[in-house]
XYZ file of C-alpha atoms in Angstrom:
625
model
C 63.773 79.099 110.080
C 67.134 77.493 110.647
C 70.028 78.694 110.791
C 72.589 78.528 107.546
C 75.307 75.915 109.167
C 73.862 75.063 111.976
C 71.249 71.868 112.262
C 68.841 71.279 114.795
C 70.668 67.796 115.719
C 73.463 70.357 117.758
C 70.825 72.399 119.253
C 70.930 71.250 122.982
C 74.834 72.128 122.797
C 74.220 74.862 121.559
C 71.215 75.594 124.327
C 73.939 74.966 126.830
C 76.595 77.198 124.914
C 74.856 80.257 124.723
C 72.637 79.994 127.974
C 70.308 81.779 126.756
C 67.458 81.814 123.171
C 68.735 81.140 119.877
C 65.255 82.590 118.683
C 66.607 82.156 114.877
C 67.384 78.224 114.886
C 63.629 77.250 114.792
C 60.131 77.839 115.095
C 59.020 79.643 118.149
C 56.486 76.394 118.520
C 59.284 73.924 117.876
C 61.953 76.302 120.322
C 59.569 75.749 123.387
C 58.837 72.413 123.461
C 62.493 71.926 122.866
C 63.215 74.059 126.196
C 60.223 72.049 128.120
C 62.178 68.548 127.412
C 65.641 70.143 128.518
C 63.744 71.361 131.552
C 62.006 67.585 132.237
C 65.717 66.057 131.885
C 65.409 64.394 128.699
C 68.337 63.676 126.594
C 68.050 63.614 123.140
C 71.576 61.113 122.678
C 69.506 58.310 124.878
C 65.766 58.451 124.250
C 63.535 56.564 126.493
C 62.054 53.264 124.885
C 58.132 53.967 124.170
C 56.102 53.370 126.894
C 52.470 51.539 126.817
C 49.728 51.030 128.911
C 48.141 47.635 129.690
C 45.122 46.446 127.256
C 43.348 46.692 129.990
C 44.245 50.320 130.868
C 43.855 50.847 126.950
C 40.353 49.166 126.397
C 39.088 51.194 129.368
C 40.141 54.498 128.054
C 38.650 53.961 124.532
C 35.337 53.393 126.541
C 35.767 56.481 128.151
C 36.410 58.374 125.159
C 33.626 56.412 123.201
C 31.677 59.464 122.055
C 34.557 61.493 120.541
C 36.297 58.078 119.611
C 33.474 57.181 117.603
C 33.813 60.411 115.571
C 37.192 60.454 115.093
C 37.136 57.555 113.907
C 34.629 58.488 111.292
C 37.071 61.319 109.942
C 40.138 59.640 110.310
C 38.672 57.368 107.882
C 38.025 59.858 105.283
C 41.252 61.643 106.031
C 42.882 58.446 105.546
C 41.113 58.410 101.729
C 42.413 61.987 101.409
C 46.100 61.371 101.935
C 46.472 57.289 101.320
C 48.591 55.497 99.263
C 51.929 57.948 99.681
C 53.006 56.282 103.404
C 50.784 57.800 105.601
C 49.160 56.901 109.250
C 46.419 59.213 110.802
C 46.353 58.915 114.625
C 43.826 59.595 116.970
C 44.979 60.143 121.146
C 43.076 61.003 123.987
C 43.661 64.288 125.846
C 46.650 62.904 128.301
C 48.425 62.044 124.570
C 47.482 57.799 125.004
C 47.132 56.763 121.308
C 44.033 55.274 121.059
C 43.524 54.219 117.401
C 45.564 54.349 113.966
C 44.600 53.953 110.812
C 47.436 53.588 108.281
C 49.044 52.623 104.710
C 50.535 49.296 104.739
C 53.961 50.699 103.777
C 54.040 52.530 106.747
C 52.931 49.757 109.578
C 56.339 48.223 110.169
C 58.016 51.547 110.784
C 55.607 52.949 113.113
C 55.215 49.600 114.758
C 59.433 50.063 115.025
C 58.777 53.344 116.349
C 56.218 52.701 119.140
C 53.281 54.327 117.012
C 50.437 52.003 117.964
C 47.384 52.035 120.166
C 48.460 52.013 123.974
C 51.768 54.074 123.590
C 51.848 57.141 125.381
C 52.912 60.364 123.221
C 53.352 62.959 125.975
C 56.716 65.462 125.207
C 57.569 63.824 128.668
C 57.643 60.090 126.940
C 58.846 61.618 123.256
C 60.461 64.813 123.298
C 58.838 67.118 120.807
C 56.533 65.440 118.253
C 53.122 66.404 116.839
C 50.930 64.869 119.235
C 52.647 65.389 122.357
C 53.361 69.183 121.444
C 50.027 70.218 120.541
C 48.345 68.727 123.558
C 50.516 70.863 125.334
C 49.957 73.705 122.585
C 45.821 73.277 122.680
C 46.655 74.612 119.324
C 47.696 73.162 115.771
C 51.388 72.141 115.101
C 53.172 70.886 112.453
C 56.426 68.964 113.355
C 58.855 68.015 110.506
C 62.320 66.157 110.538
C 65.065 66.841 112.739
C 62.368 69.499 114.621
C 62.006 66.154 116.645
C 63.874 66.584 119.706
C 65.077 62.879 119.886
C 66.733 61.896 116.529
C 64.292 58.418 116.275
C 61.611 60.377 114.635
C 63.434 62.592 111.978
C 62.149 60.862 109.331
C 58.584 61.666 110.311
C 56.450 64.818 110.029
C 53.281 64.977 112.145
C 50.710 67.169 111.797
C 48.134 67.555 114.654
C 44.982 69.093 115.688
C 43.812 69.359 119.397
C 39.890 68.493 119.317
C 37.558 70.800 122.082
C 34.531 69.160 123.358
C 31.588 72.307 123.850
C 32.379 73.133 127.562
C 36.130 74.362 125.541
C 37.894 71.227 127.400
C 40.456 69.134 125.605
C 38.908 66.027 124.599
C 41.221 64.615 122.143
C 44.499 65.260 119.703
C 43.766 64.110 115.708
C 47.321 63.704 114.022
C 48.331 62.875 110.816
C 51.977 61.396 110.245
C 53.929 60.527 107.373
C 57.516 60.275 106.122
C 59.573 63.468 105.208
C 59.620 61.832 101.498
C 55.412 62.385 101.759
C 55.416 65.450 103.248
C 51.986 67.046 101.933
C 51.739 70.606 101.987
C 47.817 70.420 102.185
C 47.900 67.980 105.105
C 47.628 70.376 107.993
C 44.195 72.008 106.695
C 42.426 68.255 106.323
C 43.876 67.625 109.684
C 41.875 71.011 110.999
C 38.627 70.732 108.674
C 38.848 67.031 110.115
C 39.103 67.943 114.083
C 36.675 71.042 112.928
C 34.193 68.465 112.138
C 34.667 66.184 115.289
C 34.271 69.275 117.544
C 30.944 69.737 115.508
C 29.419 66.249 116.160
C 30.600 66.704 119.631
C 28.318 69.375 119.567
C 25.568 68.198 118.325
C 25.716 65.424 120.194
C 25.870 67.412 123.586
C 23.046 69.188 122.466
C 20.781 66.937 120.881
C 17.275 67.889 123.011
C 18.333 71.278 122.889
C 17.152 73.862 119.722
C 20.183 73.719 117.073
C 20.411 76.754 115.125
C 23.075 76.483 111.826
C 23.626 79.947 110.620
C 26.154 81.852 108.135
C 26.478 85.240 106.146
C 25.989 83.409 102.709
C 23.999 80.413 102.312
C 25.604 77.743 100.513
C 28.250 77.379 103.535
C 24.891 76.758 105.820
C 25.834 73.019 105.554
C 30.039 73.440 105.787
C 32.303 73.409 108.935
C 32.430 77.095 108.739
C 28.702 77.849 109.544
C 27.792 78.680 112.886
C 26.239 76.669 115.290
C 24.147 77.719 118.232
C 22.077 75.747 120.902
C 19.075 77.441 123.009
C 16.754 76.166 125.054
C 13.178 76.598 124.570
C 12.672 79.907 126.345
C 15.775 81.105 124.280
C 18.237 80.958 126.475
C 21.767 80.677 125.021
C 23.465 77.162 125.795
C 26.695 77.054 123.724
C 28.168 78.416 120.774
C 30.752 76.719 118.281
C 34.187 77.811 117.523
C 32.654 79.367 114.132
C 29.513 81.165 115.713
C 31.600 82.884 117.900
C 33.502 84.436 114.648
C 30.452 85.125 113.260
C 28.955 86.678 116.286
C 32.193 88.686 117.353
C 31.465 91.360 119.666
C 28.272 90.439 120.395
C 26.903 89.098 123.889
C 26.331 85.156 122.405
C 27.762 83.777 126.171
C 25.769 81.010 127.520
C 23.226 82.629 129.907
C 22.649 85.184 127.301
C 19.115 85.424 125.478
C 18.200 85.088 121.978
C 17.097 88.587 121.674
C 20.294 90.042 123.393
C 21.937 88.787 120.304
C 19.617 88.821 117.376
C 16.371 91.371 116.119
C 14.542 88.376 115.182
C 12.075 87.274 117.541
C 12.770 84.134 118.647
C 9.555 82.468 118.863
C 8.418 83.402 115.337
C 12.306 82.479 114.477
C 11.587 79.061 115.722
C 8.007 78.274 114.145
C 8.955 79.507 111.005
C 11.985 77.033 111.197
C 9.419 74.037 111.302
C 7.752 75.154 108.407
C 10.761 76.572 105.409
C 14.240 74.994 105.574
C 15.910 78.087 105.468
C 15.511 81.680 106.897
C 16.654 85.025 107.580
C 17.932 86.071 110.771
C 19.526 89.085 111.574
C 21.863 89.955 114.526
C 21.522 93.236 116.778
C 24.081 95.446 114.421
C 22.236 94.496 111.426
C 24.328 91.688 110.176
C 22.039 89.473 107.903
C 22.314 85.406 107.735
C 20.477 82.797 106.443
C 19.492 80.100 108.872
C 18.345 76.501 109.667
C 17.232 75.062 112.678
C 18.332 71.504 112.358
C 15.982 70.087 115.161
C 12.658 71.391 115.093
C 10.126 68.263 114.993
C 11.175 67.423 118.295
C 9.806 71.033 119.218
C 6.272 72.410 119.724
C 5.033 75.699 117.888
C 6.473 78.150 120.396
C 3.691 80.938 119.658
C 0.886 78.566 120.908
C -0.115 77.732 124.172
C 1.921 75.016 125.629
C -1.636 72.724 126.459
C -2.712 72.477 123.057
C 1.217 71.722 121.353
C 0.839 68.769 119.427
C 3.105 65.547 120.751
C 6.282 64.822 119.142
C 6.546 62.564 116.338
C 7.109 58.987 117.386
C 10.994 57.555 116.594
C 10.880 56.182 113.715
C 11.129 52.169 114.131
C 14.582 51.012 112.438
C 16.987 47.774 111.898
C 19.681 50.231 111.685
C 21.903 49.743 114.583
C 23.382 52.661 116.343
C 24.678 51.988 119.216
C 27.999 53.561 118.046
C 27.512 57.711 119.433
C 28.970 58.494 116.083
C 26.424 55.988 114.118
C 23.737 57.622 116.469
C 24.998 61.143 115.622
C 24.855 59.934 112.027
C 21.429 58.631 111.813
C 19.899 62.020 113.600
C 20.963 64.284 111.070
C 19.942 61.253 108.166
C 16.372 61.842 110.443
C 16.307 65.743 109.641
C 17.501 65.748 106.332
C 15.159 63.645 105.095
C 12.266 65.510 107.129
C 12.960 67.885 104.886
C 13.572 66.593 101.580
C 17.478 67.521 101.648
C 19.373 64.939 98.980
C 21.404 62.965 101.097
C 24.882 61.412 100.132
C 26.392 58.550 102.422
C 30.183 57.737 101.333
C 31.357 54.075 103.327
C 33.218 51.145 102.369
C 31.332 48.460 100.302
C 29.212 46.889 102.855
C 28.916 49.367 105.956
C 25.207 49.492 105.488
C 24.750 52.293 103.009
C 21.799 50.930 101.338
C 20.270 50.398 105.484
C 20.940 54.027 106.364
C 18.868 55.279 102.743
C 16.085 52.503 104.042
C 15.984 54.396 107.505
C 15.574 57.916 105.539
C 12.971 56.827 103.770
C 11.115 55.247 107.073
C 12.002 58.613 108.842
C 10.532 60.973 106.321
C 7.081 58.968 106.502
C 6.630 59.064 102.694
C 3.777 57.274 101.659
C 5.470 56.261 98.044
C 8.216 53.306 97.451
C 11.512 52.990 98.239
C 13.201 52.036 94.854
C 16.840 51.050 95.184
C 18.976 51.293 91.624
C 22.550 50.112 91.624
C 24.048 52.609 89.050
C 27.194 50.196 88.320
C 24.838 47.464 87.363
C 22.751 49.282 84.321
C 24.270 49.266 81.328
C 25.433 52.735 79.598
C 22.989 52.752 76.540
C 19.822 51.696 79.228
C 20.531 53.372 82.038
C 18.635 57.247 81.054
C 15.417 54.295 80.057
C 15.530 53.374 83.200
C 15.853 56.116 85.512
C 13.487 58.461 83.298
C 11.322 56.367 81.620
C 10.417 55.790 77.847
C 7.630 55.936 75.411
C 6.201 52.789 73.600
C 8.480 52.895 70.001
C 10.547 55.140 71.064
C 13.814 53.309 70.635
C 14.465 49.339 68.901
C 13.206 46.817 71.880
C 11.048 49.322 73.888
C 7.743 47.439 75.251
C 4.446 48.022 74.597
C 3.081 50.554 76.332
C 6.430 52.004 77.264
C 7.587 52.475 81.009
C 7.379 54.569 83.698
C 10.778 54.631 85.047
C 12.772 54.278 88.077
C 11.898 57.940 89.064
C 8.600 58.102 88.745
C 8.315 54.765 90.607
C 9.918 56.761 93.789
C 7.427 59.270 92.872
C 6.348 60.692 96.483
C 8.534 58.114 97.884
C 12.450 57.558 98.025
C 14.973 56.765 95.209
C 18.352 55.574 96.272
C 21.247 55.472 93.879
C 23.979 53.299 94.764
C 27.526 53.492 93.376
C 26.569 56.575 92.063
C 30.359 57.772 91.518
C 30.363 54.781 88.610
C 26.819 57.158 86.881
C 28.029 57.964 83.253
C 28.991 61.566 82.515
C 26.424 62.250 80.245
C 23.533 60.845 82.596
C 25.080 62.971 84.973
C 24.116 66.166 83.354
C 20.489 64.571 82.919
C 20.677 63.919 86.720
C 21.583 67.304 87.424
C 18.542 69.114 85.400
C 16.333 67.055 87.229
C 17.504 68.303 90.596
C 16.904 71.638 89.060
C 13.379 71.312 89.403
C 12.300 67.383 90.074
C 10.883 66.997 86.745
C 11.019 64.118 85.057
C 11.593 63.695 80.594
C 10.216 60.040 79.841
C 12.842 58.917 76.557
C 10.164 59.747 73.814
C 7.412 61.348 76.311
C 5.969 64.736 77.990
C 7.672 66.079 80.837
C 6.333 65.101 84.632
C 6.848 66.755 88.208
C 8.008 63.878 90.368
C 8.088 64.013 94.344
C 11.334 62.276 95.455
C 13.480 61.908 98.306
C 16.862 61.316 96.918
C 19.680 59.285 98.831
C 22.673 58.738 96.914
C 25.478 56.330 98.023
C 29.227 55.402 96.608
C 32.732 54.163 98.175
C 34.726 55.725 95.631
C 36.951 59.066 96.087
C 34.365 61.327 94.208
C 37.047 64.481 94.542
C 39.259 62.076 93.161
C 36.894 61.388 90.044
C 36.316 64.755 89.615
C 39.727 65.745 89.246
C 40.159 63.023 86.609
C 36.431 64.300 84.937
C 35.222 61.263 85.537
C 32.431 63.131 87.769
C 30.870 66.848 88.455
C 32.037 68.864 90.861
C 28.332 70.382 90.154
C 26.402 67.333 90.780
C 28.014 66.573 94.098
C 27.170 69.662 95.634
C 23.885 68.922 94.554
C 23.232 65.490 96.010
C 25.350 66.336 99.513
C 23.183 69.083 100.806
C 23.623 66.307 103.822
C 26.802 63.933 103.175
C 27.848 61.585 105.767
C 30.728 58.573 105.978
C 30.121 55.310 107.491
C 32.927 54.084 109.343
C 33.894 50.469 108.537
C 32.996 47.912 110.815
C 35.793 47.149 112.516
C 36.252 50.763 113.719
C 32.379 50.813 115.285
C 32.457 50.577 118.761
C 28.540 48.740 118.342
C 30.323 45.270 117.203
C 28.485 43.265 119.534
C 25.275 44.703 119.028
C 25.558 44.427 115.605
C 26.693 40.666 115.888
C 23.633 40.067 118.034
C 21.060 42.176 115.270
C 22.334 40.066 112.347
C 21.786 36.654 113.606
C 19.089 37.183 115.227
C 17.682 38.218 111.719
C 19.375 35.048 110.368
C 18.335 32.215 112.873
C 16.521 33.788 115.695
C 16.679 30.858 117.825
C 20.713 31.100 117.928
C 23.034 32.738 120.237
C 26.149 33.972 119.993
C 28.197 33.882 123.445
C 30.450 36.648 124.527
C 33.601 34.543 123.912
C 32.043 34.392 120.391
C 31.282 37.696 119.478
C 34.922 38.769 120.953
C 36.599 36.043 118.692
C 34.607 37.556 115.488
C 35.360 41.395 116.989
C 39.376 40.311 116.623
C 39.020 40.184 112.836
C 39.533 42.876 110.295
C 36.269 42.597 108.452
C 37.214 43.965 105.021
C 33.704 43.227 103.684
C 32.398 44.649 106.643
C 28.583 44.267 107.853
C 27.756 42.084 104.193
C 31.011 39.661 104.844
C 29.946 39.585 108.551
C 26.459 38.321 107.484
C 28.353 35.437 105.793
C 30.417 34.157 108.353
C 27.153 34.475 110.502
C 24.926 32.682 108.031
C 27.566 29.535 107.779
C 28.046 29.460 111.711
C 23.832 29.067 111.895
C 23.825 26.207 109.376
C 26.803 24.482 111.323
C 25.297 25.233 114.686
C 21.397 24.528 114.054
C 20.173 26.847 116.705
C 21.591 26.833 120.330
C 24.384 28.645 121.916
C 27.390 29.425 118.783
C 30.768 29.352 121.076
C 34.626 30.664 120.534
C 35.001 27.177 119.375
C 32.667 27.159 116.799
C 33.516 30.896 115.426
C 37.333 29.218 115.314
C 36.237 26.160 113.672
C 34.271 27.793 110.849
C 36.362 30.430 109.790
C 39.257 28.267 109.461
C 37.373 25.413 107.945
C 36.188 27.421 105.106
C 39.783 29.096 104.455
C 40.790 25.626 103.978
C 38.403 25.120 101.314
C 38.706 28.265 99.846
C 42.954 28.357 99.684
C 44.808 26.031 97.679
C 47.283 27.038 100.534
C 45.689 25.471 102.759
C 44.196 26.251 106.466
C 45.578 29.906 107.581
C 48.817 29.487 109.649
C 49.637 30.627 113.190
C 49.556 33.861 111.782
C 45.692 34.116 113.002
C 42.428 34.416 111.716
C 42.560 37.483 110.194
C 45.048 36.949 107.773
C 43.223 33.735 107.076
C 39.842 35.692 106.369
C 41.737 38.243 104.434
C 43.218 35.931 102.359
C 39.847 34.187 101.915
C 38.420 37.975 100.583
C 41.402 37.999 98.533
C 40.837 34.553 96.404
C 36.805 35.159 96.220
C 37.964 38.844 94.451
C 40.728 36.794 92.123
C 38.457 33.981 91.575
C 35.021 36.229 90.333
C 37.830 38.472 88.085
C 39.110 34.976 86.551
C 35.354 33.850 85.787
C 34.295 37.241 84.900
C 37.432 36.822 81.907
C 39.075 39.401 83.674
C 36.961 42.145 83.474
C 37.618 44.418 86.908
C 33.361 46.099 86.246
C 31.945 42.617 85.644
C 33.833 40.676 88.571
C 32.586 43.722 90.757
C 28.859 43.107 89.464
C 29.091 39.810 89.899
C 29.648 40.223 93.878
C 27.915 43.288 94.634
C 31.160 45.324 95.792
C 33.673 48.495 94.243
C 35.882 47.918 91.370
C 38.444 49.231 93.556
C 38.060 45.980 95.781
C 38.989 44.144 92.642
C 41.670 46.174 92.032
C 43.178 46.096 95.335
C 43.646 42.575 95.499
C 45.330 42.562 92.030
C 47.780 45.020 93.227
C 48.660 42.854 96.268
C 51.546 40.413 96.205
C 50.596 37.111 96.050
């Protein structure tokens, strides 16, 4: 708390006056860190100008960081959905405090540029007095840092919120921070910022892990699938490997060290523990003071029966062949627990931008559960209102005005013992939604006019809208989502993968195998934004084939087409010097405009029309011209 009459901007004189600890001016936090920048000679009337690495020195540390970079960058994405649109910027930096990657409202890019917030700055309290990132590197704990709390006067108008991020061994791995001005300060912000880092630390653990036994485990079962369930990994004799920040809670007082042993921590027995995990999705397992949980081992197909002789264990399935690339650590991380889920029969939700590869990753679930049914794809945007129950569920011949003879089977029962994937499901009417929702009850299927059927389906659901959003407006149930995201994962968009390249390589390949993109090539197309992501990607690729005809596709030629077509495309003109990307955005920006003009501007039919959110549309409506 501050003291009445006094502001911080006086505190050093006052540090100086009183020689000793004003304890009542500020936090305790915020007093420290002030105290640490006295002590390193900084003066808060002349702060330093920001300080950067070379892109060199910067490309080589986000390669170094590429595992936790890739998850971060997964969550500051959805963060960024959480908080958006009131002048926000969510900030990810390596351990030494060297920003790494920003994500961030529009309205806020030309201050934080102004400010030095941007990839390659270093945010050390050495280089920036006390300031969110800096402070809780130095902290390894959360901090909040509002206003004039700022040692150097430059930042007042900020608060940060940060998170340090732990890789498994406890080490410091990265800092997650979430900034905005003092006019936006969000009171909610600095619990996203910790579920967020909460869920990097997770992946990272998962990821460390991934041949070892991973045992999810919590004192009431429907948080077996949140960032407060435990996580343990053992090795196939049972030998404690690691334990996550939330097991250890769990487990308090109990001997759950690495080196330790199954049994020295739980009654269960651990082989029976483990087979019984390959055959039910859930179990009980009790600890050694009787403490009951329900469990979930998240890996077990890549695990022999433990209670049979070793000699006669059957092999391990084979990978499942996929055009998914994951390359990315966090994509990879992604697609294992896709692998499980669907193993299992767990409904799966994947959130993304329009054109991440939603409808790819629900292909690969289906391939990976090695159902013997269809995979039946249903765009829920694109059926009309009065259809759409018809469709999903099926109908009876005469039971409505323009059913067909002999009635139909529906969508459902077409995925029957295979995989049904609803896209855009956030844009699924209310009142189907309730349908939807007794079906998940217990997979049965009522045909419009017919007798009830049990249906076998794997169900992958996918959408790029803010569902909390929609629920808070009742445009969706809170019910039904916890339903279909027994396993929910977020795509990152394209241009924050760190697989570009490989992804470049996988799509024209499938376009015109006999082409080749060089490396000058791919890093041209790697410079752009992307805002249509992997689908808009495909297009650029597609016209650069056709102009090519096979052979080697150069910088040049990536150049050439790109600016050729925003020609066409503008009645502007070619882009300016401004660059490429602001040439291919304002290329996505006149196809939108041009498909809501034909449409008669209707937002649902223009998005229809091109196979992408209504939001898309109206974003570019809202932009100025």
């Amino acid at each position: 708390m501050l003291l009445a009459g006094r502001r911080l901007d006086n505190i050093g004189l006052a540090l100086e006056q009183r020689g000793g600890s004003p304890a009542g001016y500020m936090p305790v936090d915020i007093y420290d860190s002030w105290m640490r920048c006295i002590a390193l000679g900084l003066d808060m009337r002349q702060p330093p100008p920001p300080e950067f690495v070379s892109p060199a020195v910067l490309r080589q540390e986000q390669q170094r960081c590429s595992l936790v970079r890739g998850l971060a960058l997964a969550e500051m994405h959805t963060l960024h959905q959480q908080i958006s649109g009131s002048n926000f910027m969510v900030a990810f930096a390596s351990s030494e405090g060297l920003l790494l990657d920003i994500i961030g409202d529009r309205s806020f890019r030309d201050a934080s540029d102004a400010a030095g917030i941007r990839p390659g700055a270093l945010w050390t309290e050495r280089h920036c007095g006390t300031n969110g990132l800096g402070t809780a590197a130095h902290l390894k704990r959360p901090v909040a840092v509002h206003g004039d709390q700022h040692f150097f006067p430059r930042y007042n108008n900020l608060t940060c919120v940060a998170a340090p991020i732990f890789a498994p061994d406890g080490e410091l791995t990265g800092i997650l921070d979430a900034s905005s001005d003092c006019l936006s300060r969000q009171t909610h912000t600095q619990a996203l910022v910790g579920m967020a880092a909460t869920q990097i630390e997770n992946g990272l653990f998962r990821e460390y892990h991934r041949g070892d036994i991973l045992i999810a485990f919590h004192n009431r079962g429907e948080y077996l699938h949140t960032l407060s369930a435990g996580l343990l990994a053992v090795d196939e004799d049972g030998r404690i490997l690691s334990a996550n920040r939330a097991a250890r809670v769990l487990l308090h007082g109990l001997p759950a060290a690495a080196g330790r042993h199954f049994a020295d921590v739980f009654r269960t027995d651990f082989n029976r523990f483990v087979d019984e995990g390959r055959r039910s999705e859930r179990q009980s397992l009790e600890d050694d003071v009787g403490s009951q949980f329900v469990a979930t081992i998240e890996n077990t197909r890549q695990f022999p029966m433990l209670s049979q002789p070793r000699v006669t264990a059957p092999p391990p399935p084979t990978p499942t062949a996929t055009e998914f690339v994951s390359a990315d650590p966090a994509i990879a991380a992604i697609v294992r627990q896709v692998e499980t889920a669907a193993a299992r029969k767990m409904p799966i939700l994947v959130r993304g931008e329009t054109g991440t590869g939603k409808e790819q990753l629900a292909r690969h679930a289906h391939a990976a559960s090695r159902r013997t049914g269809a995979f039946v794809p249903v765009n829920c945007a694109a059926l009309p209102d009065s259809l759409i129950e018809a469709e999903l569920f099926g109908y009876a011949e005469g039971s409505f005005t323009g059913a067909r003879k002999g009635g139909a089977t529906g969508l459902f029962k077409e995925a029957d013992g295979g995989t049904l994937f609803l896209d855009e499901i956030g844009d699924m009417p209310v009142s189907l939604q309730a349908v939807l929702l007794r079906f998940l009850d217990d997979w049965t299927v009522r045909p419009v006019g017919g007798a009830k059927r049990k249906v076998d389906v794997q169900l992958v659901s996918a959408t790029n809208a803010d569902l909390d959003e929609s629920i808070a407006k009742g445009r969706f149930r809170a019910d039904l989502l916890f339903r279909l995201n027994t396993l929910e994962v977020t795509l990152p968009p394209l241009r924050e993968r760190t697989d570009f390249a490989d992804i470049a390589k996988h799509v024209m390949a499938r376009i015109d195998p006999s082409a080749r993109l060089t490396p000058g090539a791919i890093e041209r197309l790697a410079e752009l934004e992307w805002n249509g992501n992997i689908r808009q990607l495909r297009n650029v690729l597609s016209r650069l084939s056709l102009a090519e005809q096979g052979g080697l596709i150069g910088e040049a030629a990536v150049k050439a087409a790109i600016g050729d077509l925003a020609a066409k495309r503008l009645s502007a003109g070619a882009p300016s010097s401004g660059g490429l990307k602001r040439g291919l955005r304002e290329l996505q920006r006149a196809q939108l405009l041009g498909a809501y003009a034909e449409a008669g501007n209707n937002v649902s039919k223009a998005a229809r029309r091109l196979g992408v959110s209504r939001n898309m549309i109206y974003r570019a409506l809202r932009e100025p011209d």
